[in-house]
Amino acid sequence: MSKKLSSTLKGFWQLIRPLNVFIAILSVWVAAYMSASYSLSITLILAAIAAGFIAAGANVINDIYDVDIDRINKPHRPIASDNIHIKTAWKLSYVLYGIGLVISAYCGWALFSIAFMNAALLFLYSYKLKGTILWGNLVVSFTSAVTFIYGGLAVNDAAVGLFPALFAFCFHLGREIIKDMQDIKGDLRYEAITFPVKYGLTKSIFLVNIIFSILLILTLLPYIYNIYNKSYLILVLLGVDTVLVLVSVLLWYRNDHSMLGKLSHLLKLDMLVGILSILIGARHVVLFD
C-alpha cells in the first residue's frame, strides 16, 4: 500500500469518527434488545447498519462545513490539515449517506422516514444550525435520542426506546454545549453565535449544570417505577451519575480548551457505560443482589 493511499484511508477513518458510528449502531441494537419482542432479524441488522452509515456521512459533512473553524480549534482534523480534499470528502459523504438511506429503505417506510429525517437534520445542522444559539445543539440531541426510538421500531416496539431517548437527549445537549465552550475561540473569529459566544462561559456552565441535574433525576425514574432493576441503578449511579457530577464540578475550576476537550471525550466514553446500564437493567440481568 502506497504512503499516499494509507494516509487517505487514515483520513477517511478519522472523518467518519468510528466511536460515534459504533455508538449509533449500538444504540439501535440496545433499544431493540430491550424489547420483549426482540429477535436478531434482518430488519434489525439492516436498520443498525443504515444508522451507522448515516452517522458516518453526517460526521464527514460536519468536518466539511467546519474546515475554517477547525483550522483554529482542531488543525489536526483531516480536511483542516489538507490531508483530505473537500471535494473528496463530499464524495465520501454522498456515498455514505446514499448507502445508509438505500439500506434503510429495505427496512420499511417508518424506519426509512426516521433515517431520512435524521440525515436531513444532521445536514441542516452542519450547513446552517451549528453556529446558532442552542438550535444546533438541540438538533444533535434530538437525532441522537430518536436513534433509540428507531431501534425499538425495528422490532415493532418503539415505546421501549423512550427512557433511553430522554437520557440521550439531555446527555448530548450538555455535552454539545461543552464542545461549544471548547470551540469558542474559532467560533468568535468566524462569527458563529453559539450559546457560549453570546452569553459567556459562566452562564454556559450554569446551563450544563441544570441539564445534567435534570438528567440525574431522570436516570432514577426507571428504577423508582420498577421499569429497570437494581443492577441498572447501581451501574448508573456509579458509572454515569458520578461522572456527570464530576464534570459539572470540574467545569467551574478547569474550563480551559484542553480540559474541555478531555471532559467532552470522557462524556463520550461514558455514553457506553450508560448504554450498558440500560441494557442490563432493562433485560433484568442481576449483577447486584
GROMACS .gro file of C-alpha atoms in nm:
model
  289
    1MET     CA    1   0.000   0.000   0.000
    2SER     CA    2   0.142   0.338  -0.101
    3LYS     CA    3   0.204   0.604   0.161
    4LYS     CA    4  -0.050   0.839  -0.004
    5LEU     CA    5  -0.324   0.574  -0.008
    6SER     CA    6  -0.251   0.484   0.353
    7SER     CA    7  -0.274   0.849   0.452
    8THR     CA    8  -0.604   0.890   0.265
    9LEU     CA    9  -0.759   0.583   0.426
   10LYS     CA   10  -0.647   0.705   0.767
   11GLY     CA   11  -0.808   1.040   0.690
   12PHE     CA   12  -1.135   0.871   0.591
   13TRP     CA   13  -1.128   0.672   0.914
   14GLN     CA   14  -1.082   0.988   1.118
   15LEU     CA   15  -1.355   1.171   0.924
   16ILE     CA   16  -1.626   0.915   0.994
   17ARG     CA   17  -1.546   0.918   1.370
   18PRO     CA   18  -1.564   0.540   1.435
   19LEU     CA   19  -1.663   0.572   1.801
   20ASN     CA   20  -1.964   0.786   1.707
   21VAL     CA   21  -2.062   0.533   1.441
   22PHE     CA   22  -2.026   0.247   1.689
   23ILE     CA   23  -2.244   0.429   1.944
   24ALA     CA   24  -2.514   0.485   1.679
   25ILE     CA   25  -2.518   0.116   1.583
   26LEU     CA   26  -2.508   0.006   1.947
   27SER     CA   27  -2.796   0.239   2.037
   28VAL     CA   28  -3.016   0.082   1.772
   29TRP     CA   29  -2.935  -0.270   1.883
   30VAL     CA   30  -2.972  -0.199   2.257
   31ALA     CA   31  -3.314  -0.038   2.210
   32ALA     CA   32  -3.428  -0.343   2.014
   33TYR     CA   33  -3.271  -0.588   2.260
   34MET     CA   34  -3.463  -0.430   2.549
   35SER     CA   35  -3.794  -0.530   2.391
   36ALA     CA   36  -3.978  -0.848   2.479
   37SER     CA   37  -4.031  -0.893   2.105
   38TYR     CA   38  -3.655  -0.887   2.033
   39SER     CA   39  -3.511  -1.110   1.765
   40LEU     CA   40  -3.195  -1.061   1.561
   41SER     CA   41  -3.387  -1.017   1.238
   42ILE     CA   42  -3.261  -0.900   0.900
   43THR     CA   43  -3.463  -0.580   0.951
   44LEU     CA   44  -3.283  -0.502   1.277
   45ILE     CA   45  -2.939  -0.577   1.133
   46LEU     CA   46  -3.004  -0.358   0.828
   47ALA     CA   47  -3.152  -0.079   1.041
   48ALA     CA   48  -2.842  -0.073   1.262
   49ILE     CA   49  -2.606  -0.075   0.963
   50ALA     CA   50  -2.805   0.206   0.799
   51ALA     CA   51  -2.779   0.414   1.117
   52GLY     CA   52  -2.402   0.364   1.116
   53PHE     CA   53  -2.363   0.478   0.754
   54ILE     CA   54  -2.580   0.785   0.809
   55ALA     CA   55  -2.387   0.876   1.123
   56ALA     CA   56  -2.060   0.837   0.930
   57GLY     CA   57  -2.187   1.055   0.644
   58ALA     CA   58  -2.307   1.321   0.886
   59ASN     CA   59  -1.967   1.326   1.056
   60VAL     CA   60  -1.792   1.385   0.723
   61ILE     CA   61  -2.030   1.669   0.633
   62ASN     CA   62  -1.971   1.823   0.974
   63ASP     CA   63  -1.596   1.836   0.907
   64ILE     CA   64  -1.654   1.986   0.562
   65TYR     CA   65  -1.851   2.280   0.696
   66ASP     CA   66  -1.621   2.317   0.998
   67VAL     CA   67  -1.299   2.335   0.799
   68ASP     CA   68  -1.223   2.704   0.860
   69ILE     CA   69  -1.302   2.689   1.231
   70ASP     CA   70  -1.113   2.358   1.264
   71ARG     CA   71  -0.801   2.523   1.124
   72ILE     CA   72  -0.803   2.721   1.451
   73ASN     CA   73  -0.962   2.483   1.701
   74LYS     CA   74  -0.861   2.141   1.562
   75PRO     CA   75  -0.590   2.181   1.296
   76HIS     CA   76  -0.515   1.807   1.309
   77ARG     CA   77  -0.851   1.712   1.151
   78PRO     CA   78  -0.815   1.550   0.804
   79ILE     CA   79  -0.968   1.833   0.597
   80ALA     CA   80  -0.829   2.117   0.809
   81SER     CA   81  -0.480   1.968   0.775
   82ASP     CA   82  -0.526   1.929   0.396
   83ASN     CA   83  -0.484   1.553   0.417
   84ILE     CA   84  -0.827   1.509   0.255
   85HIS     CA   85  -0.951   1.748  -0.015
   86ILE     CA   86  -1.300   1.892   0.037
   87LYS     CA   87  -1.422   1.751  -0.299
   88THR     CA   88  -1.309   1.405  -0.192
   89ALA     CA   89  -1.484   1.446   0.142
   90TRP     CA   90  -1.808   1.547  -0.033
   91LYS     CA   91  -1.792   1.233  -0.250
   92LEU     CA   92  -1.737   1.021   0.060
   93SER     CA   93  -2.036   1.179   0.235
   94TYR     CA   94  -2.261   1.117  -0.069
   95VAL     CA   95  -2.161   0.751  -0.075
   96LEU     CA   96  -2.213   0.702   0.299
   97TYR     CA   97  -2.547   0.883   0.308
   98GLY     CA   98  -2.662   0.705  -0.008
   99ILE     CA   99  -2.578   0.358   0.125
  100GLY     CA  100  -2.744   0.435   0.459
  101LEU     CA  101  -3.067   0.560   0.302
  102VAL     CA  102  -3.088   0.277   0.049
  103ILE     CA  103  -3.040   0.016   0.322
  104SER     CA  104  -3.299   0.185   0.545
  105ALA     CA  105  -3.548   0.176   0.256
  106TYR     CA  106  -3.540  -0.205   0.275
  107CYS     CA  107  -3.650  -0.182   0.641
  108GLY     CA  108  -3.991  -0.033   0.571
  109TRP     CA  109  -4.145   0.311   0.537
  110ALA     CA  110  -4.137   0.402   0.908
  111LEU     CA  111  -3.767   0.328   0.957
  112PHE     CA  112  -3.675   0.491   0.627
  113SER     CA  113  -3.867   0.805   0.729
  114ILE     CA  114  -3.673   0.834   1.055
  115ALA     CA  115  -3.342   0.765   0.880
  116PHE     CA  116  -3.418   1.028   0.614
  117MET     CA  117  -3.528   1.280   0.878
  118ASN     CA  118  -3.209   1.230   1.080
  119ALA     CA  119  -2.992   1.255   0.768
  120ALA     CA  120  -3.165   1.578   0.665
  121LEU     CA  121  -3.148   1.731   1.013
  122LEU     CA  122  -2.780   1.646   1.053
  123PHE     CA  123  -2.704   1.803   0.716
  124LEU     CA  124  -2.901   2.113   0.817
  125TYR     CA  125  -2.709   2.120   1.144
  126SER     CA  126  -2.373   2.134   0.969
  127TYR     CA  127  -2.491   2.368   0.693
  128LYS     CA  128  -2.684   2.624   0.895
  129LEU     CA  129  -2.756   2.550   1.260
  130LYS     CA  130  -2.422   2.469   1.418
  131GLY     CA  131  -2.326   2.832   1.469
  132THR     CA  132  -2.657   2.928   1.632
  133ILE     CA  133  -2.771   2.966   1.991
  134LEU     CA  134  -2.880   2.618   2.102
  135TRP     CA  135  -3.064   2.522   1.780
  136GLY     CA  136  -2.774   2.313   1.656
  137ASN     CA  137  -2.728   2.157   2.000
  138LEU     CA  138  -3.097   2.067   2.010
  139VAL     CA  139  -3.085   1.906   1.665
  140VAL     CA  140  -2.787   1.685   1.754
  141SER     CA  141  -2.952   1.587   2.083
  142PHE     CA  142  -3.282   1.511   1.911
  143THR     CA  143  -3.130   1.294   1.638
  144SER     CA  144  -2.928   1.101   1.897
  145ALA     CA  145  -3.242   1.046   2.105
  146VAL     CA  146  -3.454   0.936   1.808
  147THR     CA  147  -3.198   0.663   1.732
  148PHE     CA  148  -3.333   0.467   2.031
  149ILE     CA  149  -3.693   0.504   1.910
  150TYR     CA  150  -3.572   0.389   1.568
  151GLY     CA  151  -3.412   0.083   1.728
  152GLY     CA  152  -3.728  -0.008   1.914
  153LEU     CA  153  -3.931   0.040   1.598
  154ALA     CA  154  -3.706  -0.213   1.423
  155VAL     CA  155  -3.870  -0.478   1.644
  156ASN     CA  156  -4.213  -0.308   1.639
  157ASP     CA  157  -4.178  -0.171   1.992
  158ALA     CA  158  -4.095   0.200   1.971
  159ALA     CA  159  -4.205   0.265   2.332
  160VAL     CA  160  -3.911   0.067   2.470
  161GLY     CA  161  -3.679   0.343   2.350
  162LEU     CA  162  -3.850   0.629   2.534
  163PHE     CA  163  -3.640   0.638   2.852
  164PRO     CA  164  -3.309   0.589   2.668
  165ALA     CA  165  -3.417   0.864   2.428
  166LEU     CA  166  -3.477   1.106   2.716
  167PHE     CA  167  -3.139   1.020   2.867
  168ALA     CA  168  -2.963   1.060   2.533
  169PHE     CA  169  -3.127   1.396   2.465
  170CYS     CA  170  -3.013   1.551   2.794
  171PHE     CA  171  -2.671   1.385   2.784
  172HIS     CA  172  -2.594   1.506   2.432
  173LEU     CA  173  -2.733   1.854   2.496
  174GLY     CA  174  -2.499   1.908   2.790
  175ARG     CA  175  -2.203   1.764   2.602
  176GLU     CA  176  -2.271   1.974   2.291
  177ILE     CA  177  -2.264   2.293   2.497
  178ILE     CA  178  -1.931   2.185   2.649
  179LYS     CA  179  -1.798   2.131   2.295
  180ASP     CA  180  -1.914   2.482   2.203
  181MET     CA  181  -1.728   2.614   2.507
  182GLN     CA  182  -1.416   2.439   2.381
  183ASP     CA  183  -1.458   2.588   2.032
  184ILE     CA  184  -1.528   2.944   2.146
  185LYS     CA  185  -1.202   3.086   2.006
  186GLY     CA  186  -1.266   2.971   1.650
  187ASP     CA  187  -1.637   3.050   1.673
  188LEU     CA  188  -1.562   3.408   1.776
  189ARG     CA  189  -1.327   3.455   1.482
  190TYR     CA  190  -1.581   3.326   1.229
  191GLU     CA  191  -1.881   3.492   1.397
  192ALA     CA  192  -2.058   3.170   1.490
  193ILE     CA  193  -2.302   3.286   1.758
  194THR     CA  194  -2.325   2.984   1.987
  195PHE     CA  195  -2.453   2.998   2.345
  196PRO     CA  196  -2.103   3.033   2.496
  197VAL     CA  197  -2.014   3.308   2.246
  198LYS     CA  198  -2.333   3.501   2.322
  199TYR     CA  199  -2.355   3.453   2.698
  200GLY     CA  200  -2.005   3.355   2.811
  201LEU     CA  201  -1.856   3.059   2.994
  202THR     CA  202  -2.018   3.119   3.334
  203LYS     CA  203  -2.375   3.109   3.203
  204SER     CA  204  -2.284   2.815   2.982
  205ILE     CA  205  -2.160   2.620   3.283
  206PHE     CA  206  -2.481   2.705   3.470
  207LEU     CA  207  -2.683   2.572   3.177
  208VAL     CA  208  -2.481   2.249   3.159
  209ASN     CA  209  -2.526   2.204   3.535
  210ILE     CA  210  -2.903   2.248   3.501
  211ILE     CA  211  -2.924   1.999   3.213
  212PHE     CA  212  -2.713   1.740   3.393
  213SER     CA  213  -2.917   1.789   3.714
  214ILE     CA  214  -3.234   1.711   3.518
  215LEU     CA  215  -3.060   1.407   3.371
  216LEU     CA  216  -2.957   1.286   3.717
  217ILE     CA  217  -3.322   1.290   3.826
  218LEU     CA  218  -3.438   1.122   3.506
  219THR     CA  219  -3.191   0.835   3.548
  220LEU     CA  220  -3.356   0.741   3.878
  221LEU     CA  221  -3.712   0.722   3.744
  222PRO     CA  222  -3.692   0.382   3.567
  223TYR     CA  223  -3.581   0.221   3.894
  224ILE     CA  224  -3.834   0.410   4.107
  225TYR     CA  225  -4.115   0.296   3.878
  226ASN     CA  226  -3.979  -0.060   3.864
  227ILE     CA  227  -3.904  -0.047   3.492
  228TYR     CA  228  -3.530  -0.119   3.529
  229ASN     CA  229  -3.374  -0.331   3.802
  230LYS     CA  230  -3.130  -0.275   4.089
  231SER     CA  231  -2.829  -0.362   3.873
  232TYR     CA  232  -2.922  -0.068   3.650
  233LEU     CA  233  -2.947   0.165   3.948
  234ILE     CA  234  -2.604   0.074   4.084
  235LEU     CA  235  -2.436   0.092   3.743
  236VAL     CA  236  -2.597   0.423   3.651
  237LEU     CA  237  -2.518   0.580   3.989
  238LEU     CA  238  -2.154   0.472   3.987
  239GLY     CA  239  -2.079   0.482   3.616
  240VAL     CA  240  -2.290   0.769   3.483
  241ASP     CA  241  -2.426   0.997   3.754
  242THR     CA  242  -2.089   1.015   3.932
  243VAL     CA  243  -1.925   1.124   3.606
  244LEU     CA  244  -2.195   1.386   3.545
  245VAL     CA  245  -2.137   1.533   3.892
  246LEU     CA  246  -1.759   1.525   3.843
  247VAL     CA  247  -1.782   1.703   3.507
  248SER     CA  248  -2.028   1.960   3.645
  249VAL     CA  249  -1.789   2.047   3.928
  250LEU     CA  250  -1.471   2.047   3.718
  251LEU     CA  251  -1.625   2.293   3.471
  252TRP     CA  252  -1.612   2.562   3.739
  253TYR     CA  253  -1.245   2.508   3.818
  254ARG     CA  254  -1.092   2.394   3.488
  255ASN     CA  255  -1.257   2.531   3.175
  256ASP     CA  256  -0.954   2.585   2.953
  257HIS     CA  257  -0.953   2.448   2.598
  258SER     CA  258  -0.754   2.136   2.684
  259MET     CA  259  -0.966   2.038   2.984
  260LEU     CA  260  -1.293   2.098   2.800
  261GLY     CA  261  -1.171   1.861   2.529
  262LYS     CA  262  -1.089   1.596   2.790
  263LEU     CA  263  -1.427   1.635   2.959
  264SER     CA  264  -1.604   1.607   2.624
  265HIS     CA  265  -1.414   1.287   2.545
  266LEU     CA  266  -1.484   1.148   2.893
  267LEU     CA  267  -1.855   1.206   2.839
  268LYS     CA  268  -1.842   1.032   2.501
  269LEU     CA  269  -1.688   0.724   2.662
  270ASP     CA  270  -1.941   0.747   2.944
  271MET     CA  271  -2.220   0.709   2.688
  272LEU     CA  272  -2.108   0.347   2.655
  273VAL     CA  273  -2.143   0.297   3.031
  274GLY     CA  274  -2.490   0.449   3.018
  275ILE     CA  275  -2.595   0.222   2.734
  276LEU     CA  276  -2.458  -0.080   2.922
  277SER     CA  277  -2.653   0.022   3.233
  278ILE     CA  278  -2.976   0.043   3.033
  279LEU     CA  279  -2.907  -0.287   2.859
  280ILE     CA  280  -2.850  -0.475   3.184
  281GLY     CA  281  -3.133  -0.304   3.370
  282ALA     CA  282  -3.399  -0.347   3.107
  283ARG     CA  283  -3.322  -0.714   3.036
  284HIS     CA  284  -3.327  -0.794   3.409
  285VAL     CA  285  -2.971  -0.917   3.427
  286VAL     CA  286  -2.898  -0.917   3.801
  287LEU     CA  287  -2.539  -0.831   3.886
  288PHE     CA  288  -2.603  -0.698   4.237
  289ASP     CA  289  -2.847  -0.852   4.487
   0.00000   0.00000   0.00000
